[in-house]
Amino acid sequence: MTKPGTSRSKKETWWWPNEVEAASKSKKEAFKQWRQTRAQQDKDGYNLRKKEAKIQVAKAKQAHFEALYRRLETREGENEIYRIAKARHAKTRDIGNVRIGKAADGRVLFLEEHLTSDLAVERQTPSSH
């Protein structure tokens, strides 16, 4: 459940085969049709297409991960495990810890030591108020 005013994250669909994309588009069109008419037969058609799309996604996902696991079991795949782990770790980093500020001359400061040293200098100089 998301909070009001926030959007859900987009699902990655780059690995979907054409059949899955076609099933997804068909489901979306059926949903739009049902929303316009509110007819029971359109709702039934939408539910049927939704079920078919779910099955297509599950099959594609299974095939994708089976191929990935086969690739990881090879000698060359051993290094890929570390690349995947590194990418997953990078995705979990908290972006809120990035410290950004501006120096007195308008330069943007990113590193914490630059921020603290420049802010300390600004505090020591008398203000011109």
Coordinates of C-alpha atoms in Angstrom, one line a residue:
M1 CA 0.0 0.0 0.0
T2 CA 1.3 3.4 -0.9
K3 CA 0.8 6.6 0.9
P4 CA -1.5 9.2 -0.7
G5 CA 0.4 11.5 -3.1
T6 CA 3.1 9.0 -3.8
S7 CA 3.4 6.9 -6.9
R8 CA 4.2 3.2 -7.1
S9 CA 7.5 2.2 -8.5
K10 CA 7.5 1.1 -12.1
K11 CA 8.0 -2.5 -12.8
E12 CA 10.9 -3.5 -15.0
T13 CA 9.6 -4.9 -18.2
W14 CA 12.7 -4.8 -20.4
W15 CA 13.0 -8.6 -20.3
W16 CA 9.5 -9.3 -21.4
P17 CA 9.1 -11.2 -24.7
N18 CA 6.6 -9.8 -27.3
E19 CA 3.9 -12.3 -26.3
V20 CA 3.9 -10.8 -22.7
E21 CA 3.8 -7.3 -24.0
A22 CA 0.9 -8.1 -26.3
A23 CA -1.0 -9.8 -23.5
S24 CA -0.4 -6.8 -21.2
K25 CA -1.6 -4.3 -23.9
S26 CA -4.7 -6.5 -24.5
K27 CA -5.4 -6.5 -20.8
K28 CA -5.1 -2.7 -20.6
E29 CA -7.4 -2.2 -23.5
A30 CA -10.0 -4.5 -22.0
F31 CA -9.7 -2.6 -18.7
K32 CA -10.3 0.7 -20.5
Q33 CA -13.3 -0.8 -22.3
W34 CA -14.8 -2.0 -19.1
R35 CA -14.2 1.3 -17.3
Q36 CA -16.2 3.1 -20.1
T37 CA -19.1 0.7 -20.4
R38 CA -19.3 -0.9 -16.9
A39 CA -20.9 -3.9 -18.6
Q40 CA -20.6 -7.3 -17.0
Q41 CA -19.4 -8.9 -20.2
D42 CA -16.6 -6.4 -20.6
K43 CA -15.6 -7.0 -17.0
D44 CA -15.5 -10.8 -17.6
G45 CA -13.4 -10.2 -20.7
Y46 CA -11.0 -8.0 -18.7
N47 CA -10.7 -10.6 -16.0
L48 CA -10.0 -13.3 -18.5
R49 CA -7.3 -11.2 -20.2
K50 CA -5.9 -10.3 -16.8
K51 CA -5.6 -14.0 -15.9
E52 CA -3.9 -14.7 -19.3
A53 CA -1.5 -11.9 -18.9
K54 CA -0.5 -13.1 -15.4
I55 CA 0.2 -16.6 -16.8
Q56 CA 2.3 -15.1 -19.6
V57 CA 4.3 -13.0 -17.2
A58 CA 4.8 -16.0 -14.9
K59 CA 6.0 -18.2 -17.8
A60 CA 8.4 -15.5 -19.1
K61 CA 9.7 -14.9 -15.6
Q62 CA 10.3 -18.6 -15.1
A63 CA 12.1 -18.9 -18.4
H64 CA 14.2 -15.8 -17.7
F65 CA 15.4 -17.0 -14.3
E66 CA 16.0 -20.6 -15.5
A67 CA 18.3 -19.2 -18.2
L68 CA 20.0 -16.9 -15.6
Y69 CA 20.5 -19.8 -13.2
R70 CA 22.0 -22.0 -16.0
R71 CA 24.3 -19.2 -16.9
L72 CA 25.4 -18.7 -13.3
E73 CA 26.3 -22.4 -12.9
T74 CA 28.9 -22.1 -15.6
R75 CA 32.6 -21.1 -15.0
E76 CA 32.0 -17.7 -16.6
G77 CA 28.9 -17.2 -14.5
E78 CA 30.9 -17.2 -11.2
N79 CA 32.0 -13.6 -11.8
E80 CA 28.5 -12.6 -12.8
I81 CA 27.2 -13.6 -9.3
Y82 CA 29.4 -10.9 -7.8
R83 CA 28.2 -8.3 -10.4
I84 CA 24.6 -9.1 -9.5
A85 CA 25.3 -8.9 -5.7
K86 CA 27.1 -5.5 -6.2
A87 CA 24.2 -4.2 -8.3
R88 CA 21.6 -5.3 -5.6
H89 CA 23.7 -3.7 -2.9
A90 CA 23.9 -0.5 -4.8
K91 CA 20.1 -0.4 -5.2
T92 CA 19.6 -0.7 -1.4
R93 CA 21.8 2.3 -0.6
D94 CA 19.9 5.1 1.2
I95 CA 20.0 8.2 -1.0
G96 CA 19.0 10.3 1.9
N97 CA 22.6 10.2 3.3
V98 CA 23.9 12.2 0.4
R99 CA 25.0 15.6 1.7
I100 CA 24.8 18.5 -0.6
G101 CA 25.3 22.2 0.2
K102 CA 26.4 25.5 -1.2
A103 CA 29.5 27.4 -0.4
A104 CA 29.5 31.2 0.1
D105 CA 30.6 31.7 -3.5
G106 CA 27.8 29.6 -4.8
R107 CA 29.7 26.4 -5.5
V108 CA 27.8 23.2 -4.9
L109 CA 29.5 21.0 -2.3
F110 CA 29.0 17.2 -2.2
L111 CA 31.5 15.7 0.1
E112 CA 31.0 15.9 3.8
E113 CA 34.5 17.1 4.6
H114 CA 34.1 20.0 2.2
L115 CA 30.7 20.9 3.7
T116 CA 32.0 20.9 7.2
S117 CA 35.2 22.8 6.5
D118 CA 33.4 25.5 4.4
L119 CA 30.6 25.9 6.8
A120 CA 33.1 26.3 9.7
V121 CA 34.9 29.0 7.7
E122 CA 31.6 30.8 7.1
R123 CA 30.7 30.7 10.8
Q124 CA 34.0 32.2 11.8
T125 CA 33.9 35.1 9.4
P126 CA 31.8 38.1 10.7
S127 CA 28.6 38.6 8.9
S128 CA 27.9 41.8 6.9
H129 CA 24.4 42.3 8.3

